[in-house]
Coordinates of C-alpha atoms in Angstrom, one line a residue:
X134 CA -17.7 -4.2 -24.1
X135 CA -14.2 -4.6 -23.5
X136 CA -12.8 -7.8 -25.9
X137 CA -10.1 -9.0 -23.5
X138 CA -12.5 -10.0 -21.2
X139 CA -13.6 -13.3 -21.8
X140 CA -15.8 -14.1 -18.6
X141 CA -19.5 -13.1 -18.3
X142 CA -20.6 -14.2 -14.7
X143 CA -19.3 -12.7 -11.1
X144 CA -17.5 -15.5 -9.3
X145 CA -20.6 -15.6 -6.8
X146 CA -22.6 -16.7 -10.0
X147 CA -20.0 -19.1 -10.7
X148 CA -20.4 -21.1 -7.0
X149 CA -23.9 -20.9 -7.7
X150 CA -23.8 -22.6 -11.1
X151 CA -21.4 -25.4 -10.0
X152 CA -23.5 -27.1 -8.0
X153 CA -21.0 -28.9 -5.7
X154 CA -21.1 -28.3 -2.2
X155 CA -18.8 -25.1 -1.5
X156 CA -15.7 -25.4 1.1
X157 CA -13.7 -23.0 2.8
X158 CA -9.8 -23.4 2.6
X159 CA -8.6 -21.3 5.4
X160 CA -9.4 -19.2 8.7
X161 CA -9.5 -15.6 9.6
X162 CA -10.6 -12.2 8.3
X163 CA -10.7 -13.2 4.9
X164 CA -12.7 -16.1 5.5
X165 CA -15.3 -13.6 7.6
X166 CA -15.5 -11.9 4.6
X167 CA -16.1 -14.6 2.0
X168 CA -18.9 -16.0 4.5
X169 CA -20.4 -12.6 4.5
X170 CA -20.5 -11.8 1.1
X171 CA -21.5 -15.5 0.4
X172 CA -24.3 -14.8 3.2
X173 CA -25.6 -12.0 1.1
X174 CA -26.1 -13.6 -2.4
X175 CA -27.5 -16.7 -0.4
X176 CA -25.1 -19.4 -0.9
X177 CA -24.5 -21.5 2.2
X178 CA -20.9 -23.2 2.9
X179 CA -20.8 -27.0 3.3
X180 CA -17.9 -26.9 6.0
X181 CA -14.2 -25.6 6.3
X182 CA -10.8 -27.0 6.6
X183 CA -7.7 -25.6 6.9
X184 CA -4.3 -27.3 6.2
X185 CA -3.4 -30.5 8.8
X186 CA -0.7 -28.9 10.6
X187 CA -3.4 -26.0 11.8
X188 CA -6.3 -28.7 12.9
X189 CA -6.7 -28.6 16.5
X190 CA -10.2 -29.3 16.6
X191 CA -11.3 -25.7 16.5
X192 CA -14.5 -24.0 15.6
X193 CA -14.6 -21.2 12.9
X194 CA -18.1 -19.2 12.4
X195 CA -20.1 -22.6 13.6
X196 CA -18.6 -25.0 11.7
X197 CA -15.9 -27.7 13.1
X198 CA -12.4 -27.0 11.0
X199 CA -11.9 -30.3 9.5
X200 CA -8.5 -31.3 7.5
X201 CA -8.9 -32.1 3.9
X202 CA -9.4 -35.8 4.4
X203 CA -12.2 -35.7 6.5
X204 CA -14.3 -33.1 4.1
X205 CA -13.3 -35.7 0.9
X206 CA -14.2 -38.7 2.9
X207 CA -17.5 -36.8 3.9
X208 CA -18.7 -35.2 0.9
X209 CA -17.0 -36.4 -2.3
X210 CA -16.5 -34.4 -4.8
X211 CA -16.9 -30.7 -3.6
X212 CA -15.5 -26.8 -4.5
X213 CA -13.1 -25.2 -2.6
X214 CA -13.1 -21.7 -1.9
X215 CA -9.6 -20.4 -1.4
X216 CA -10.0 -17.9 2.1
X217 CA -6.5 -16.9 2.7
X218 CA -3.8 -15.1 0.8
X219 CA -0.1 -16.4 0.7
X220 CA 2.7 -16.0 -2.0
X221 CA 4.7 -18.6 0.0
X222 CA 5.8 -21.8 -2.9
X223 CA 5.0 -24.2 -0.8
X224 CA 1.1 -23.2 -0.5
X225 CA 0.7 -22.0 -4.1
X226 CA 1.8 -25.4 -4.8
X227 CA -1.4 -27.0 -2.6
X228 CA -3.8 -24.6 -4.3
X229 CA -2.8 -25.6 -7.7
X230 CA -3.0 -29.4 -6.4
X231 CA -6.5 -28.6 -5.1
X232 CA -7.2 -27.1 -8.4
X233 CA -6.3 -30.3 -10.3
X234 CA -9.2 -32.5 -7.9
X235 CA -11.5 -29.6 -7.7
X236 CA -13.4 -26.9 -8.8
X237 CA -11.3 -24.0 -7.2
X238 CA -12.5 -20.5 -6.3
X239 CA -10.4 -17.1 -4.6
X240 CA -13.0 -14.6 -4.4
X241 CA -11.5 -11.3 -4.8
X242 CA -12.3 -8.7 -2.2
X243 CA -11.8 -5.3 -1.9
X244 CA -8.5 -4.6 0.2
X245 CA -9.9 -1.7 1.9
X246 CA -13.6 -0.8 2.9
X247 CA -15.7 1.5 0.1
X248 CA -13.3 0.3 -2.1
X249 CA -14.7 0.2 -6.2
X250 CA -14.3 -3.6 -7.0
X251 CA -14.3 -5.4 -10.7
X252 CA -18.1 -6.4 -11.6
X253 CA -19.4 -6.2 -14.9
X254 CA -20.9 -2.4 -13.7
X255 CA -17.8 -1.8 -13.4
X256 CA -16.4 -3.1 -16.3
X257 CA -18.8 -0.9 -18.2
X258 CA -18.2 2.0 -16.5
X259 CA -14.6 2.5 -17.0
X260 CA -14.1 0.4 -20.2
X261 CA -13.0 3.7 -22.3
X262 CA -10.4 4.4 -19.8
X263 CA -9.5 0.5 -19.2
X264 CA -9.2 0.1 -23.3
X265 CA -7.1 3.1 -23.6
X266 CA -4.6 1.3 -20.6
X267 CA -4.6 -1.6 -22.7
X268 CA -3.8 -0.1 -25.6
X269 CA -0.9 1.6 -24.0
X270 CA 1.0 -1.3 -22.7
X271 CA 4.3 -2.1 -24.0
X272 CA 4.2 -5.3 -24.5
X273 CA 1.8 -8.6 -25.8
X274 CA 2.5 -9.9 -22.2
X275 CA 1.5 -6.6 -20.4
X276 CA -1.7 -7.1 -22.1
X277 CA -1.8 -10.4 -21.3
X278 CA -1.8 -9.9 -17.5
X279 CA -4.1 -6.9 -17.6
X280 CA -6.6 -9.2 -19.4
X281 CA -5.9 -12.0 -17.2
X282 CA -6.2 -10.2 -13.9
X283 CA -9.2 -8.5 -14.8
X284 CA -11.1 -12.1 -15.9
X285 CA -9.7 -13.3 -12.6
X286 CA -11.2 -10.1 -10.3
X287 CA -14.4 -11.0 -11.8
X288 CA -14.7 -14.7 -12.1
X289 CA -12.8 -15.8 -9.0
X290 CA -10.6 -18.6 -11.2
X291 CA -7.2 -18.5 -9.9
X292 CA -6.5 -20.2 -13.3
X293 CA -6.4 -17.2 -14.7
X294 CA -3.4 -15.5 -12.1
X295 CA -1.6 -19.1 -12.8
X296 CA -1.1 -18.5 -16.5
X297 CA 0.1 -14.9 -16.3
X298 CA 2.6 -15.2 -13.6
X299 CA 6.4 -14.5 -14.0
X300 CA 9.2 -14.2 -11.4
X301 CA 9.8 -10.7 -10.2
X302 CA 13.8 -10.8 -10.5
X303 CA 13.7 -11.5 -14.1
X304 CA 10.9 -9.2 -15.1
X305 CA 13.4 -6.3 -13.3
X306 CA 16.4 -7.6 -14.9
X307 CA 14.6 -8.1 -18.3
X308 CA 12.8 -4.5 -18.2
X309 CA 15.0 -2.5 -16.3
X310 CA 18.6 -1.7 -16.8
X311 CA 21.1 -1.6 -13.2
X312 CA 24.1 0.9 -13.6
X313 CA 26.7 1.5 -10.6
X314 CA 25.4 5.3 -10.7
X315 CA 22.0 4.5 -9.6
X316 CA 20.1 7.1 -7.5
X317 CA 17.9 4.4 -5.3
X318 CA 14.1 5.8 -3.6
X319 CA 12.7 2.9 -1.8
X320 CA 9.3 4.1 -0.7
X321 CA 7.6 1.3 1.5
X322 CA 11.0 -0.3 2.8
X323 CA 9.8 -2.4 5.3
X324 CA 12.7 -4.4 7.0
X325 CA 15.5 -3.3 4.0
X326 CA 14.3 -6.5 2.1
X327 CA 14.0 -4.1 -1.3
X328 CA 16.8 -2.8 -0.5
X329 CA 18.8 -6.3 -0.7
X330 CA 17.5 -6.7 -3.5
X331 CA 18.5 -3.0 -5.5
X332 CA 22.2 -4.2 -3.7
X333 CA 21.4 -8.1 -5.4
X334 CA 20.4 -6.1 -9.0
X335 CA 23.3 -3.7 -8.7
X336 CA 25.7 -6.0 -7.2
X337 CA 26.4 -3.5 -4.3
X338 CA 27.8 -0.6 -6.2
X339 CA 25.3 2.2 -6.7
X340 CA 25.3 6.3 -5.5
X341 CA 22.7 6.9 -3.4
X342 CA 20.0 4.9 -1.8
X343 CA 17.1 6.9 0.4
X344 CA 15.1 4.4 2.3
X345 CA 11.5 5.5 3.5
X346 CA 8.8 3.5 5.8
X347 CA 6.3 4.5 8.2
X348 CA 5.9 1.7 10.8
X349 CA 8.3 2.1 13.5
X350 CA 8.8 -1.3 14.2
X351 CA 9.4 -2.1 10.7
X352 CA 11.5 1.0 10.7
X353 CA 13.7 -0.6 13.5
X354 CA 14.5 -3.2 11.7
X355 CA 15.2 -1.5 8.4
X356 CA 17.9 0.5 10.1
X357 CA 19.3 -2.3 12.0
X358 CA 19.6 -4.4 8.6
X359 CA 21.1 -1.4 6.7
X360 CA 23.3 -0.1 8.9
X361 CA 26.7 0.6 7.3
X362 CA 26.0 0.7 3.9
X363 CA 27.4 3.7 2.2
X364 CA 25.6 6.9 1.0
X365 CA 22.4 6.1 2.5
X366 CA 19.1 8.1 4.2
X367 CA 16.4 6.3 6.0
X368 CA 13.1 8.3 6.9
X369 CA 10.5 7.2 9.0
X370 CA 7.7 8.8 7.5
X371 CA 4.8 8.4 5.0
X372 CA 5.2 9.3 1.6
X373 CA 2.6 12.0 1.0
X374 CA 1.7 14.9 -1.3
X375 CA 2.9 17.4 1.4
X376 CA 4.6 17.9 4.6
X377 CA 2.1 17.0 7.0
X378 CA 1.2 14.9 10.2
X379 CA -1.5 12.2 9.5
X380 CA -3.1 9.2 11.1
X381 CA -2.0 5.7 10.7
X382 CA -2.5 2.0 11.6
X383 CA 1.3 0.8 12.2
X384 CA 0.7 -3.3 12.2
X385 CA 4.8 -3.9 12.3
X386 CA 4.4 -6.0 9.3
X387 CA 3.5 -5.5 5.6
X388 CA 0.2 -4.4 6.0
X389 CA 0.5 -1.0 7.5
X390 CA -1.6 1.9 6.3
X391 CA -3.2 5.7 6.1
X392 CA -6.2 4.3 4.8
X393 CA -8.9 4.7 7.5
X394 CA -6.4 4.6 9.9
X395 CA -6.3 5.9 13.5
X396 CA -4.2 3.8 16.0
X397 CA -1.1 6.5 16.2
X398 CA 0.5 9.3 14.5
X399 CA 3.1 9.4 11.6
X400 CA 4.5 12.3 9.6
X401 CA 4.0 12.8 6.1
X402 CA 6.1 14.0 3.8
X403 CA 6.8 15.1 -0.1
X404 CA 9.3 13.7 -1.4
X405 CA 10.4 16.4 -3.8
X406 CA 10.9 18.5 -0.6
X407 CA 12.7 16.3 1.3
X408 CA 15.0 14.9 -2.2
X409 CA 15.7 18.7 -2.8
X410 CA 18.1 18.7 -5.9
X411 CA 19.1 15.3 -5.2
X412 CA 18.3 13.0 -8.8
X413 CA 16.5 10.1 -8.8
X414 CA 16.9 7.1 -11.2
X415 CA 15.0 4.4 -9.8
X416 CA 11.9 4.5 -7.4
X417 CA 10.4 1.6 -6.0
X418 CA 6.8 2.1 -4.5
X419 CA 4.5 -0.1 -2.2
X420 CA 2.7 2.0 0.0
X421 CA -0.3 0.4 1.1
X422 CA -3.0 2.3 -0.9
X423 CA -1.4 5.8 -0.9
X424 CA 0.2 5.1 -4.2
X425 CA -1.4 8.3 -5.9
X426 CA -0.1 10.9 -2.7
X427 CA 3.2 8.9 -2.9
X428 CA 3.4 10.2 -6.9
X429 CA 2.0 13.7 -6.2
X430 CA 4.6 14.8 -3.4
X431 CA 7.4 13.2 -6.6
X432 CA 6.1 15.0 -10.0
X433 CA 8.9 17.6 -9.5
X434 CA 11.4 14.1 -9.8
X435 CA 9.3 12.1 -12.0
X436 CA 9.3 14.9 -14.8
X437 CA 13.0 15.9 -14.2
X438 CA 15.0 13.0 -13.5
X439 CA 12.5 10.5 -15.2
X440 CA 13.0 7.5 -13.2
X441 CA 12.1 3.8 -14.2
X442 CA 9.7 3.3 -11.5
X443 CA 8.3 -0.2 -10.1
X444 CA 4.8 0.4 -8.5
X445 CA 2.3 -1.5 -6.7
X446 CA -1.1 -1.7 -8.6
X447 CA -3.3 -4.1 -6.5
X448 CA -4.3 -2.1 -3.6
X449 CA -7.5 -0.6 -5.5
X450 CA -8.7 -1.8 -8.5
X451 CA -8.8 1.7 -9.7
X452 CA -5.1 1.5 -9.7
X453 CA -5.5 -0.7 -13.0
X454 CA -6.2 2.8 -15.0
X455 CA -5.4 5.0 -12.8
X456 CA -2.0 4.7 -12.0
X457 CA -0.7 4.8 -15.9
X458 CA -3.4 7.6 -16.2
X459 CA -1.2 9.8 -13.3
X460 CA 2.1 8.9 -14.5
X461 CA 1.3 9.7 -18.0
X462 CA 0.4 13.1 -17.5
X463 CA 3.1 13.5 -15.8
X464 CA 5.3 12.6 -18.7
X465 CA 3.4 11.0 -21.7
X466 CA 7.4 9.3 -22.9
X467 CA 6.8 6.2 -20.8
X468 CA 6.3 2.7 -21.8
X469 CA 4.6 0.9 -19.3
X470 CA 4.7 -2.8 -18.6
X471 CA 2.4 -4.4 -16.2
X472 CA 3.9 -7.7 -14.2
X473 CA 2.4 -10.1 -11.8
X474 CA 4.3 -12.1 -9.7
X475 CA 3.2 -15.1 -7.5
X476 CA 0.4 -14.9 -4.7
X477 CA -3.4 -15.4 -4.2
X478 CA -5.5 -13.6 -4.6
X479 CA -4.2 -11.5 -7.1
X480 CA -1.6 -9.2 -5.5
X481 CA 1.9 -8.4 -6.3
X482 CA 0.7 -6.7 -9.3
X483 CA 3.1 -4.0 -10.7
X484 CA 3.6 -1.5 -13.1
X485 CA 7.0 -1.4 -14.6
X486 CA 7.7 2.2 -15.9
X487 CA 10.5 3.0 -18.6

């Protein structure tokens, strides 16, 4: 078994064996899908609340959302299961608070249906290929959050994202080095807000930026936040490994995808195409789970120009091994770091590539 990981029960075993009554934190999808899964092992929830400023007196799945007062004055001490995900200060602050009072779980779930998940199966199954990541890293604190994350995934302790956490400026300024001659590919642009911050970490001087995003609302709003700055392409389109048109779920906020999508059409594109002899120095990549096309439409640019490369590895848990597995047989010369910035559940996970 794998020696970094330090926790033996799933975090449904762990609400089972704390024997206080469990409470939601939160409405919505995720909250469905905790009841659900909770359902299934045959654990029952004691009641759910929701923070005071959203109490209206509202139902949610049969119970009446209470604020936190209420469920203290009614039940004492009880465990709180964390239902929602946020990266905002302010509520990271409250689920650390509720963590000093209470036993605190944040159930990880899959991102997208079908999805592999961390169980100790799991565990077992890939540890040669998870051991050989680890063993790769670059640094004592790479290995740090890969233990960390994975002891997290399976436990459902948020303690565990807590003490591995760093701010994502610093990691970039710490592990990457910003020229003026930078070659920017923002794949996943959303509104231009990674693209303030390649101007922030370049302080506006740079050669070329090429801006990519599929959702046309977000898309809009990219271009309208861009517009003047020198030498620079947008593309609405999905990063993909070949010219193509493909299905896709446009949301107009972060969360737009090709994975089982079908509300409208986008088109799809490799990147090495459309980049031509264009170089690349320095590709950031969140794409909403199509991470692995995104990389295969880029070998020609990953093995020629050898980028640093920021990438997101929380959309499948896969991604943990996968990811450095692709990139590395691409070009075996990489170090690769692995960062995680603030947010619950465990999110904002990326590989730094060097």
């Amino acid at each position: 078994m794998l020696d970094f990981i330090t926790e033996t029960n799933d975090v449904w075993q762990n609400m089972r064996a704390c024997g206080r009554p469990l409470v939601l934190y939160g409405m919505g999808n995720g909250a469905d899908a905790i009841l659900d899964h909770m359902a299934a092992e045959g654990l029952t929830a004691a009641g759910v609340f929701a923070s005071d400023e959203f109490v209206r007196g509202q139902s949610f799945r049969g119970f009446t959302v209470e604020r936190y007062v209420d469920v203290k004055a009614r039940l004492g001490d009880f465990a709180v299961v964390i239902a929602f995900a946020s990266e905002l200060p302010e509520v990271l602050a409250r689920f650390k608070a509720l963590a000093a009072q209470h036993t605190v779980f944040a159930p990880h779930l899959p991102l997208y249906a079908g999805s592999e998940v961390v169980t100790q199966a799991w565990l077992t199954k890939y540890a040669a290929r998870l051991q050989k990541v680890y063993n790769a890293l670059a640094d004592e604190q790479s290995r740090g959050v890969f233990a960390s994350v994975l002891n997290y995934k399976l436990s459902g302790r948020p303690e565990y994202l807590w003490q591995c956490e760093t701010a994502r400026r610093e990691d970039l300024q710490q592990i990457f080095t910003f020229t003026e001659s930078e070659s920017y590919l923002d794949l996943g642009a959303y509104d231009g807000d990674t693209v303030r911050e390649f101007l922030s970490l370049t302080g506006g001087k740079y050669a070329a930026i090429t801006a990519v995003e599929a959702d046309r609302r977000n898309y809009r709003k990219l271009c309208a936040k861009t517009e003047g700055l020198a030498n620079l392409r947008t593309l609405e389109a999905a990063a993909w490994y070949c010219d193509t048109e493909l299905d896709f779920s446009d949301s107009g906020g972060r969360q737009s995808t090709l994975v089982d999508a079908h509300k409208c059409k986008v088109q799809g594109v490799k990147l090495d195409n459309f980049l031509g002899a264009q170089k690349v120095s320095y590709i950031k990549m969140d794409v909403e789970g199509a991470e692995r096309q995104a990389i295969a439409g880029l070998k020609e640019h990953i093995v020629s120009d050898k980028p640093k490369m920021f990438i997101a590895a929380y959309h499948y848990d896969n991604d943990f091994f996968e990811m450095p597995e692709l990139i590395c047989a691409l070009r075996p010369d990489y170090k690769i770091y692995l960062r995680k910035h603030p947010y619950v559940p465990a999110w904002e996970m990326n590989f730094m590539f060097v």
